[in-house]
PDB file of C-alpha atoms and ligand atoms in Angstrom:
ATOM      1  CA  MET H   1       0.000   0.000   0.000  1.00 94.00           C
ATOM      2  CA  ALA H   2       1.259   3.437  -0.886  1.00 98.00           C
ATOM      3  CA  GLN H   3       2.523   5.858   1.689  1.00 98.00           C
ATOM      4  CA  ILE H   4       0.767   9.182   1.059  1.00 98.00           C
ATOM      5  CA  ILE H   5       2.920  12.265   1.578  1.00 98.00           C
ATOM      6  CA  ALA H   6       1.617  15.845   1.457  1.00 98.00           C
ATOM      7  CA  PHE H   7       4.026  18.709   0.736  1.00 98.00           C
ATOM      8  CA  SER H   8       2.232  21.394   2.686  1.00 97.00           C
ATOM      9  CA  ILE H   9       2.513  24.780   4.310  1.00 96.00           C
ATOM     10  CA  PHE H  10       0.017  27.639   4.136  1.00 94.00           C
ATOM     11  CA  LYS H  11       2.770  30.090   3.171  1.00 93.00           C
ATOM     12  CA  GLY H  12       3.426  30.551  -0.559  1.00 94.00           C
ATOM     13  CA  GLY H  13       6.680  30.142  -2.480  1.00 94.00           C
ATOM     14  CA  THR H  14       8.550  27.931  -0.013  1.00 95.00           C
ATOM     15  CA  GLY H  15       9.459  25.101  -2.398  1.00 97.00           C
ATOM     16  CA  LYS H  16       6.394  22.823  -2.120  1.00 98.00           C
ATOM     17  CA  THR H  17       6.125  22.188  -5.851  1.00 98.00           C
ATOM     18  CA  THR H  18       9.880  21.952  -6.419  1.00 98.00           C
ATOM     19  CA  SER H  19      10.155  19.438  -3.585  1.00 98.00           C
ATOM     20  CA  ALA H  20       7.154  17.337  -4.620  1.00 98.00           C
ATOM     21  CA  VAL H  21       8.325  17.065  -8.247  1.00 98.00           C
ATOM     22  CA  ASN H  22      11.967  16.342  -7.470  1.00 98.00           C
ATOM     23  CA  THR H  23      11.203  13.893  -4.662  1.00 99.00           C
ATOM     24  CA  ALA H  24       8.907  12.039  -7.065  1.00 99.00           C
ATOM     25  CA  ALA H  25      11.706  11.897  -9.637  1.00 98.00           C
ATOM     26  CA  ALA H  26      14.291  10.766  -7.072  1.00 98.00           C
ATOM     27  CA  LEU H  27      12.020   8.013  -5.713  1.00 98.00           C
ATOM     28  CA  ALA H  28      11.271   6.836  -9.260  1.00 98.00           C
ATOM     29  CA  GLU H  29      15.030   6.645  -9.955  1.00 98.00           C
ATOM     30  CA  GLN H  30      15.207   4.199  -7.055  1.00 98.00           C
ATOM     31  CA  GLY H  31      12.646   1.974  -8.746  1.00 98.00           C
ATOM     32  CA  GLN H  32       9.733   3.066  -6.573  1.00 98.00           C
ATOM     33  CA  ARG H  33       6.230   3.231  -8.031  1.00 98.00           C
ATOM     34  CA  VAL H  34       5.247   6.875  -7.618  1.00 98.00           C
ATOM     35  CA  LEU H  35       2.132   8.933  -8.280  1.00 98.00           C
ATOM     36  CA  LEU H  36       2.326  12.721  -7.990  1.00 98.00           C
ATOM     37  CA  VAL H  37      -0.990  14.513  -7.476  1.00 98.00           C
ATOM     38  CA  ASP H  38      -1.093  18.204  -8.409  1.00 97.00           C
ATOM     39  CA  LEU H  39      -3.867  19.821  -6.371  1.00 96.00           C
ATOM     40  CA  ASP H  40      -2.943  23.425  -7.066  1.00 95.00           C
ATOM     41  CA  GLN H  41      -5.054  25.352  -9.583  1.00 93.00           C
ATOM     42  CA  GLN H  42      -1.853  27.206 -10.590  1.00 94.00           C
ATOM     43  CA  ALA H  43      -0.801  23.751 -11.940  1.00 94.00           C
ATOM     44  CA  SER H  44       2.896  24.444 -11.316  1.00 97.00           C
ATOM     45  CA  ALA H  45       3.862  20.779 -10.918  1.00 97.00           C
ATOM     46  CA  THR H  46       1.952  19.958 -14.118  1.00 96.00           C
ATOM     47  CA  LYS H  47       3.806  22.715 -16.005  1.00 96.00           C
ATOM     48  CA  TYR H  48       7.127  21.671 -14.451  1.00 98.00           C
ATOM     49  CA  LEU H  49       6.646  18.237 -16.017  1.00 98.00           C
ATOM     50  CA  GLY H  50       5.724  19.660 -19.425  1.00 96.00           C
ATOM     51  CA  ILE H  51       2.117  18.478 -19.384  1.00 95.00           C
ATOM     52  CA  GLU H  52      -0.485  20.663 -21.119  1.00 87.00           C
ATOM     53  CA  ALA H  53      -4.099  20.763 -19.957  1.00 72.00           C
ATOM     54  CA  GLU H  54      -5.191  19.767 -23.502  1.00 73.00           C
ATOM     55  CA  GLN H  55      -3.304  16.452 -23.237  1.00 75.00           C
ATOM     56  CA  VAL H  56      -5.472  15.391 -20.358  1.00 79.00           C
ATOM     57  CA  GLN H  57      -8.598  13.403 -21.198  1.00 74.00           C
ATOM     58  CA  ALA H  58     -10.413  13.567 -17.891  1.00 78.00           C
ATOM     59  CA  GLY H  59      -9.026  16.300 -15.679  1.00 82.00           C
ATOM     60  CA  ILE H  60      -8.859  15.930 -11.926  1.00 89.00           C
ATOM     61  CA  HIS H  61     -11.705  18.467 -11.651  1.00 90.00           C
ATOM     62  CA  HIS H  62     -14.025  15.999 -13.480  1.00 89.00           C
ATOM     63  CA  SER H  63     -13.201  13.378 -10.922  1.00 92.00           C
ATOM     64  CA  PHE H  64     -14.201  15.673  -8.087  1.00 93.00           C
ATOM     65  CA  MET H  65     -17.195  17.317  -9.769  1.00 91.00           C
ATOM     66  CA  HIS H  66     -18.712  14.214 -11.416  1.00 90.00           C
ATOM     67  CA  ASN H  67     -17.429  11.585  -9.005  1.00 90.00           C
ATOM     68  CA  THR H  68     -15.515   9.565 -11.623  1.00 91.00           C
ATOM     69  CA  PRO H  69     -12.463   7.502 -10.545  1.00 94.00           C
ATOM     70  CA  LEU H  70      -9.245   9.483 -10.117  1.00 95.00           C
ATOM     71  CA  SER H  71      -7.441   6.791 -12.141  1.00 95.00           C
ATOM     72  CA  LEU H  72      -8.986   8.268 -15.326  1.00 93.00           C
ATOM     73  CA  SER H  73      -6.923  11.426 -14.750  1.00 93.00           C
ATOM     74  CA  ILE H  74      -3.505   9.716 -14.611  1.00 95.00           C
ATOM     75  CA  VAL H  75      -0.913  10.712 -17.228  1.00 95.00           C
ATOM     76  CA  LYS H  76       2.650   9.481 -17.708  1.00 95.00           C
ATOM     77  CA  PRO H  77       5.300  12.196 -18.065  1.00 96.00           C
ATOM     78  CA  PRO H  78       8.622  10.773 -19.361  1.00 96.00           C
ATOM     79  CA  PHE H  79      10.331  10.710 -15.942  1.00 98.00           C
ATOM     80  CA  GLY H  80       9.394   7.297 -14.595  1.00 98.00           C
ATOM     81  CA  PHE H  81       6.425   8.287 -12.446  1.00 98.00           C
ATOM     82  CA  ASP H  82       2.722   8.994 -12.917  1.00 98.00           C
ATOM     83  CA  LEU H  83       1.003  12.342 -12.530  1.00 97.00           C
ATOM     84  CA  ILE H  84      -2.518  13.516 -11.888  1.00 96.00           C
ATOM     85  CA  PRO H  85      -2.274  16.958 -13.459  1.00 95.00           C
ATOM     86  CA  SER H  86      -4.101  20.027 -12.236  1.00 94.00           C
ATOM     87  CA  HIS H  87      -6.175  22.522 -14.111  1.00 88.00           C
ATOM     88  CA  GLU H  88      -7.454  26.050 -13.544  1.00 88.00           C
ATOM     89  CA  LEU H  89     -10.944  24.511 -13.126  1.00 89.00           C
ATOM     90  CA  MET H  90      -9.736  23.208  -9.761  1.00 92.00           C
ATOM     91  CA  SER H  91     -11.052  26.571  -8.534  1.00 92.00           C
ATOM     92  CA  ALA H  92     -14.572  25.152  -9.081  1.00 93.00           C
ATOM     93  CA  VAL H  93     -13.637  22.086  -7.022  1.00 94.00           C
ATOM     94  CA  GLU H  94     -12.370  24.362  -4.296  1.00 94.00           C
ATOM     95  CA  ALA H  95     -15.729  26.186  -4.255  1.00 94.00           C
ATOM     96  CA  MET H  96     -17.631  22.882  -4.130  1.00 94.00           C
ATOM     97  CA  LEU H  97     -15.535  21.527  -1.252  1.00 94.00           C
ATOM     98  CA  GLU H  98     -15.855  24.840   0.552  1.00 93.00           C
ATOM     99  CA  SER H  99     -19.653  24.820   0.358  1.00 93.00           C
ATOM    100  CA  GLY H 100     -19.794  21.280   1.781  1.00 91.00           C
ATOM    101  CA  LYS H 101     -16.904  21.891   4.212  1.00 88.00           C
ATOM    102  CA  ASP H 102     -15.609  18.599   2.814  1.00 92.00           C
ATOM    103  CA  GLU H 103     -12.083  17.817   3.992  1.00 94.00           C
ATOM    104  CA  ASP H 104     -12.194  14.064   3.423  1.00 95.00           C
ATOM    105  CA  LEU H 105     -12.996  13.640  -0.270  1.00 96.00           C
ATOM    106  CA  LEU H 106      -9.414  13.322  -1.535  1.00 97.00           C
ATOM    107  CA  ARG H 107      -8.662  10.616   1.019  1.00 97.00           C
ATOM    108  CA  GLN H 108     -11.647   8.616  -0.231  1.00 96.00           C
ATOM    109  CA  LYS H 109     -10.723   9.141  -3.877  1.00 97.00           C
ATOM    110  CA  LEU H 110      -7.091   8.056  -3.367  1.00 98.00           C
ATOM    111  CA  ALA H 111      -7.977   4.827  -1.534  1.00 97.00           C
ATOM    112  CA  PRO H 112      -8.451   2.675  -4.676  1.00 97.00           C
ATOM    113  CA  LEU H 113      -5.071   3.850  -6.040  1.00 98.00           C
ATOM    114  CA  GLU H 114      -3.072   2.939  -2.945  1.00 98.00           C
ATOM    115  CA  PRO H 115      -2.318  -0.692  -3.933  1.00 98.00           C
ATOM    116  CA  GLU H 116      -0.865   0.500  -7.267  1.00 98.00           C
ATOM    117  CA  TYR H 117       1.946   2.649  -5.840  1.00 98.00           C
ATOM    118  CA  ASP H 118       4.700   2.730  -3.241  1.00 98.00           C
ATOM    119  CA  TYR H 119       4.345   6.508  -2.810  1.00 98.00           C
ATOM    120  CA  ILE H 120       1.601   8.993  -3.557  1.00 98.00           C
ATOM    121  CA  LEU H 121       2.984  12.536  -3.271  1.00 98.00           C
ATOM    122  CA  ILE H 122       0.629  15.508  -3.116  1.00 98.00           C
ATOM    123  CA  ASP H 123       1.627  19.027  -4.150  1.00 98.00           C
ATOM    124  CA  THR H 124      -0.710  21.381  -2.324  1.00 98.00           C
ATOM    125  CA  PRO H 125      -1.771  24.944  -3.008  1.00 96.00           C
ATOM    126  CA  PRO H 126      -0.692  27.642  -0.546  1.00 95.00           C
ATOM    127  CA  GLY H 127      -3.293  29.137   1.774  1.00 94.00           C
ATOM    128  CA  LYS H 128      -5.983  27.701   4.012  1.00 94.00           C
ATOM    129  CA  ALA H 129      -8.423  26.473   1.431  1.00 92.00           C
ATOM    130  CA  MET H 130     -10.284  23.167   1.339  1.00 95.00           C
ATOM    131  CA  LEU H 131      -7.999  21.449  -1.187  1.00 96.00           C
ATOM    132  CA  ALA H 132      -4.998  22.115   1.043  1.00 96.00           C
ATOM    133  CA  PHE H 133      -6.904  20.644   4.014  1.00 96.00           C
ATOM    134  CA  ASN H 134      -7.947  17.643   1.887  1.00 97.00           C
ATOM    135  CA  ALA H 135      -4.271  16.886   1.259  1.00 97.00           C
ATOM    136  CA  LEU H 136      -3.464  17.146   4.969  1.00 97.00           C
ATOM    137  CA  VAL H 137      -6.285  14.755   5.881  1.00 97.00           C
ATOM    138  CA  ALA H 138      -5.318  12.252   3.146  1.00 97.00           C
ATOM    139  CA  ALA H 139      -1.636  12.122   4.129  1.00 97.00           C
ATOM    140  CA  ASP H 140       0.213   9.525   6.212  1.00 97.00           C
ATOM    141  CA  ARG H 141       3.174  11.857   6.396  1.00 97.00           C
ATOM    142  CA  ILE H 142       3.409  15.637   6.066  1.00 97.00           C
ATOM    143  CA  LEU H 143       6.579  17.242   4.721  1.00 98.00           C
ATOM    144  CA  ILE H 144       6.718  20.958   5.362  1.00 97.00           C
ATOM    145  CA  PRO H 145       9.033  22.780   2.958  1.00 97.00           C
ATOM    146  CA  VAL H 146      10.356  25.947   4.561  1.00 96.00           C
ATOM    147  CA  SER H 147      12.638  28.469   2.941  1.00 93.00           C
ATOM    148  CA  ALA H 148      15.839  28.914   4.923  1.00 91.00           C
ATOM    149  CA  GLU H 149      16.146  32.389   3.430  1.00 78.00           C
ATOM    150  CA  ARG H 150      13.895  34.286   5.764  1.00 66.00           C
ATOM    151  CA  MET H 151      12.466  33.700   9.184  1.00 66.00           C
ATOM    152  CA  ALA H 152       9.879  31.066   8.559  1.00 75.00           C
ATOM    153  CA  ILE H 153       9.060  29.802  12.017  1.00 75.00           C
ATOM    154  CA  GLU H 154       5.683  31.616  12.067  1.00 79.00           C
ATOM    155  CA  GLY H 155       4.489  29.843   8.932  1.00 86.00           C
ATOM    156  CA  LEU H 156       5.439  26.545  10.531  1.00 90.00           C
ATOM    157  CA  ALA H 157       3.729  27.287  13.813  1.00 89.00           C
ATOM    158  CA  ASP H 158       0.543  28.267  11.990  1.00 91.00           C
ATOM    159  CA  LEU H 159       0.337  24.921  10.156  1.00 94.00           C
ATOM    160  CA  ILE H 160       1.214  22.811  13.192  1.00 93.00           C
ATOM    161  CA  LYS H 161      -1.331  24.661  15.338  1.00 93.00           C
ATOM    162  CA  HIS H 162      -4.038  24.065  12.766  1.00 92.00           C
ATOM    163  CA  LEU H 163      -3.203  20.356  12.554  1.00 94.00           C
ATOM    164  CA  HIS H 164      -3.323  19.914  16.323  1.00 91.00           C
ATOM    165  CA  SER H 165      -6.326  22.055  17.070  1.00 91.00           C
ATOM    166  CA  VAL H 166      -8.576  21.269  14.110  1.00 89.00           C
ATOM    167  CA  LEU H 167      -7.713  18.496  11.678  1.00 90.00           C
ATOM    168  CA  TRP H 168      -6.184  15.928  14.027  1.00 91.00           C
ATOM    169  CA  ARG H 169      -9.052  16.254  16.479  1.00 91.00           C
ATOM    170  CA  ARG H 170     -11.735  16.065  13.864  1.00 91.00           C
ATOM    171  CA  PHE H 171     -10.248  13.099  12.008  1.00 92.00           C
ATOM    172  CA  ASP H 172      -8.465  11.346  14.866  1.00 92.00           C
ATOM    173  CA  LEU H 173      -5.106  11.647  13.099  1.00 92.00           C
ATOM    174  CA  ALA H 174      -1.544  12.224  14.295  1.00 90.00           C
ATOM    175  CA  GLN H 175       0.649  12.069  11.250  1.00 94.00           C
ATOM    176  CA  ASP H 176       4.411  12.219  11.080  1.00 94.00           C
ATOM    177  CA  LEU H 177       5.471  15.836  10.492  1.00 96.00           C
ATOM    178  CA  ARG H 178       8.908  16.731   9.126  1.00 97.00           C
ATOM    179  CA  ILE H 179      10.357  20.092   8.261  1.00 97.00           C
ATOM    180  CA  LEU H 180      12.370  20.270   5.048  1.00 98.00           C
ATOM    181  CA  PHE H 181      14.562  23.337   4.708  1.00 97.00           C
ATOM    182  CA  THR H 182      14.818  24.561   1.117  1.00 97.00           C
ATOM    183  CA  MET H 183      16.754  27.405  -0.531  1.00 96.00           C
ATOM    184  CA  TYR H 184      19.533  26.799   1.979  1.00 96.00           C
ATOM    185  CA  LYS H 185      22.605  29.006   1.600  1.00 94.00           C
ATOM    186  CA  ALA H 186      25.470  27.177   3.261  1.00 89.00           C
ATOM    187  CA  ASN H 187      27.965  30.027   2.729  1.00 89.00           C
ATOM    188  CA  THR H 188      26.038  32.560   4.806  1.00 88.00           C
ATOM    189  CA  SER H 189      25.413  32.619   8.540  1.00 88.00           C
ATOM    190  CA  HIS H 190      21.732  33.359   7.978  1.00 90.00           C
ATOM    191  CA  SER H 191      20.511  29.962   6.702  1.00 92.00           C
ATOM    192  CA  PRO H 192      22.426  27.839   9.246  1.00 92.00           C
ATOM    193  CA  GLY H 193      21.154  30.216  11.960  1.00 92.00           C
ATOM    194  CA  ILE H 194      17.533  29.666  10.927  1.00 92.00           C
ATOM    195  CA  VAL H 195      17.949  25.883  10.872  1.00 94.00           C
ATOM    196  CA  LYS H 196      19.598  25.946  14.299  1.00 93.00           C
ATOM    197  CA  GLU H 197      16.720  27.979  15.734  1.00 91.00           C
ATOM    198  CA  ALA H 198      14.181  25.589  14.229  1.00 92.00           C
ATOM    199  CA  ARG H 199      16.024  22.549  15.670  1.00 95.00           C
ATOM    200  CA  LYS H 200      15.781  24.077  19.150  1.00 94.00           C
ATOM    201  CA  ILE H 201      12.001  24.120  18.836  1.00 92.00           C
ATOM    202  CA  TYR H 202      11.169  21.235  16.504  1.00 93.00           C
ATOM    203  CA  ARG H 203      14.072  18.892  17.323  1.00 95.00           C
ATOM    204  CA  ASP H 204      14.169  15.710  15.247  1.00 95.00           C
ATOM    205  CA  ASN H 205      11.225  16.886  13.210  1.00 96.00           C
ATOM    206  CA  VAL H 206      13.733  19.004  11.275  1.00 97.00           C
ATOM    207  CA  LEU H 207      15.180  16.779   8.564  1.00 98.00           C
ATOM    208  CA  SER H 208      18.951  16.628   8.298  1.00 97.00           C
ATOM    209  CA  VAL H 209      18.655  16.861   4.494  1.00 98.00           C
ATOM    210  CA  LEU H 210      19.016  20.517   3.456  1.00 98.00           C
ATOM    211  CA  ILE H 211      18.004  21.544  -0.063  1.00 98.00           C
ATOM    212  CA  PRO H 212      20.573  24.057  -1.365  1.00 98.00           C
ATOM    213  CA  GLU H 213      19.567  27.345  -2.914  1.00 97.00           C
ATOM    214  CA  SER H 214      20.391  27.164  -6.613  1.00 98.00           C
ATOM    215  CA  ILE H 215      19.463  28.818  -9.896  1.00 98.00           C
ATOM    216  CA  ASN H 216      19.314  25.280 -11.301  1.00 98.00           C
ATOM    217  CA  PHE H 217      15.878  24.827  -9.729  1.00 98.00           C
ATOM    218  CA  PRO H 218      14.137  27.665 -11.618  1.00 98.00           C
ATOM    219  CA  ARG H 219      16.144  26.599 -14.687  1.00 98.00           C
ATOM    220  CA  SER H 220      14.966  23.016 -14.443  1.00 98.00           C
ATOM    221  CA  PHE H 221      11.397  24.357 -14.172  1.00 98.00           C
ATOM    222  CA  GLU H 222      11.886  26.378 -17.372  1.00 98.00           C
ATOM    223  CA  LYS H 223      13.312  23.320 -19.136  1.00 98.00           C
ATOM    224  CA  GLN H 224      10.365  21.234 -17.852  1.00 98.00           C
ATOM    225  CA  GLN H 225      12.580  18.553 -16.331  1.00 98.00           C
ATOM    226  CA  PRO H 226      13.169  17.461 -12.735  1.00 98.00           C
ATOM    227  CA  ILE H 227      16.621  18.498 -11.532  1.00 98.00           C
ATOM    228  CA  THR H 228      17.575  14.805 -11.353  1.00 98.00           C
ATOM    229  CA  THR H 229      17.530  14.655 -15.157  1.00 98.00           C
ATOM    230  CA  PHE H 230      18.226  18.336 -15.942  1.00 98.00           C
ATOM    231  CA  SER H 231      21.410  18.393 -13.863  1.00 98.00           C
ATOM    232  CA  PRO H 232      21.867  14.887 -12.436  1.00 98.00           C
ATOM    233  CA  ASN H 233      25.138  15.503 -10.586  1.00 98.00           C
ATOM    234  CA  HIS H 234      24.164  18.832  -9.059  1.00 98.00           C
ATOM    235  CA  ALA H 235      24.048  19.133  -5.265  1.00 98.00           C
ATOM    236  CA  GLY H 236      20.326  19.947  -5.537  1.00 98.00           C
ATOM    237  CA  ALA H 237      19.641  16.653  -7.318  1.00 98.00           C
ATOM    238  CA  GLN H 238      21.744  14.799  -4.718  1.00 98.00           C
ATOM    239  CA  ALA H 239      19.802  16.455  -1.901  1.00 98.00           C
ATOM    240  CA  TYR H 240      16.457  15.225  -3.250  1.00 98.00           C
ATOM    241  CA  ARG H 241      17.985  11.740  -3.676  1.00 98.00           C
ATOM    242  CA  GLU H 242      19.027  11.911  -0.035  1.00 98.00           C
ATOM    243  CA  LEU H 243      15.445  12.820   0.888  1.00 98.00           C
ATOM    244  CA  ALA H 244      14.161   9.889  -1.195  1.00 98.00           C
ATOM    245  CA  ARG H 245      16.516   7.510   0.630  1.00 98.00           C
ATOM    246  CA  TRP H 246      15.376   8.903   3.979  1.00 98.00           C
ATOM    247  CA  LEU H 247      11.744   8.267   3.030  1.00 98.00           C
ATOM    248  CA  MET H 248      12.547   4.723   1.920  1.00 97.00           C
ATOM    249  CA  ASP H 249      14.503   3.993   5.131  1.00 96.00           C
ATOM    250  CA  ALA H 250      11.793   5.542   7.290  1.00 92.00           C
ATOM    251  CA  GLN H 251       9.180   3.319   5.697  1.00 78.00           C
ATOM    252  CA  ASN H 252      11.066   0.073   6.371  1.00 67.00           C
TER     253      ASN H 252
HETATM  254  N1  ATP E 301      16.248  25.266  -3.589  1.00 88.16           N
HETATM  255  C1  ATP E 301      15.884  26.272  -4.381  1.00 88.16           C
HETATM  256  N2  ATP E 301      16.798  27.184  -4.787  1.00 88.16           N
HETATM  257  C2  ATP E 301      16.449  28.217  -5.581  1.00 88.16           C
HETATM  258  N3  ATP E 301      15.205  28.441  -6.027  1.00 88.16           N
HETATM  259  C3  ATP E 301      14.255  27.573  -5.659  1.00 88.16           C
HETATM  260  C4  ATP E 301      14.531  26.446  -4.820  1.00 88.16           C
HETATM  261  N4  ATP E 301      13.389  25.771  -4.626  1.00 88.16           N
HETATM  262  C5  ATP E 301      12.439  26.436  -5.306  1.00 88.16           C
HETATM  263  N5  ATP E 301      12.950  27.518  -5.937  1.00 88.16           N
HETATM  264  C6  ATP E 301      12.240  28.499  -6.766  1.00 88.16           C
HETATM  265  O1  ATP E 301      11.417  29.286  -5.916  1.00 88.16           O
HETATM  266  C7  ATP E 301      10.156  29.537  -6.522  1.00 88.16           C
HETATM  267  C8  ATP E 301       9.054  28.958  -5.638  1.00 88.16           C
HETATM  268  O2  ATP E 301       9.226  27.562  -5.563  1.00 88.16           O
HETATM  269  P1  ATP E 301       7.987  26.576  -5.616  1.00 88.16           P
HETATM  270  O3  ATP E 301       7.112  26.900  -6.779  1.00 88.16           O
HETATM  271  O4  ATP E 301       8.501  25.203  -5.518  1.00 88.16           O
HETATM  272  O5  ATP E 301       7.255  26.990  -4.260  1.00 88.16           O
HETATM  273  P2  ATP E 301       5.771  26.663  -3.779  1.00 88.16           P
HETATM  274  O6  ATP E 301       5.835  26.576  -2.303  1.00 88.16           O
HETATM  275  O7  ATP E 301       5.243  25.497  -4.519  1.00 88.16           O
HETATM  276  O8  ATP E 301       4.986  27.966  -4.239  1.00 88.16           O
HETATM  277  P3  ATP E 301       3.379  28.174  -4.195  1.00 88.16           P
HETATM  278  O9  ATP E 301       3.054  28.410  -2.761  1.00 88.16           O
HETATM  279  O10 ATP E 301       3.149  29.369  -5.077  1.00 88.16           O
HETATM  280  O11 ATP E 301       2.769  26.920  -4.739  1.00 88.16           O
HETATM  281  C9  ATP E 301      10.231  28.891  -7.912  1.00 88.16           C
HETATM  282  O12 ATP E 301      10.632  29.875  -8.827  1.00 88.16           O
HETATM  283  C10 ATP E 301      11.312  27.823  -7.761  1.00 88.16           C
HETATM  284  O13 ATP E 301      11.983  27.544  -8.980  1.00 88.16           O
HETATM  285 MG1   MG E 302       3.472  25.278  -5.616  1.00 88.16          MG
END
């Protein structure tokens, strides 16, 4: 059965999409069966992987709006893993979920896919909308990408508070939470200082893998290739491989 991992934080631009896409690619390199689900109406992960909305027969929004199986929305980008692409019409799904206050629909829709994969990774939209909450409820594990560029502790505290006070109570959950520092600048005192501060508060929940800051990430996005194929030997690619190995070790 697949382990379901949400890449989540309410704050925008922290590396959620970059981490979801490149972790998917790194796990696939290791022979794992991976499905990446793009829940964000901006469809950044979908664009990153070079998939156009027109290529998709039954978009993820159909699955939510007309209750068809999610499996009909799966496409196969040429990177060794499957993708459920997003679409701007996910805004209609968001409105529908909002009106029903439905936080559990994604979990139900993913259940039939779980035997098919080792990992189901979910790229979530920023903000506190229903699709983001759906990802948090569906997940077995929550990875929280946090930029090590600026003080990000508040964004972290906000998410963790919401999990404890609302979602975990309502759904009787207590998932594994890990903080993944991204955009890490090793040659400054600022980034290491931020990570040190976070370790004082969040201890072992801060992953030892640090994703370096690099222009190769926006470049790999422009070239529509995960960094593991765009620049396979780059430290950024190695860091996501390290994260993939950590996930595989943690599961065994
Ligand atoms: N390690 C990194 N080094 C340098 N740039 C990065 C790194 N990770 C991500 N970026 C860049 O930062 C920007 C934001 O990253 P990304 O889209 O992954 O964040 P996000 O959290 O998904 O954003 P949103 O909240 O809008 O969905 C992108 O331009 C991306 O290429
Ligand atoms: Mg994103």
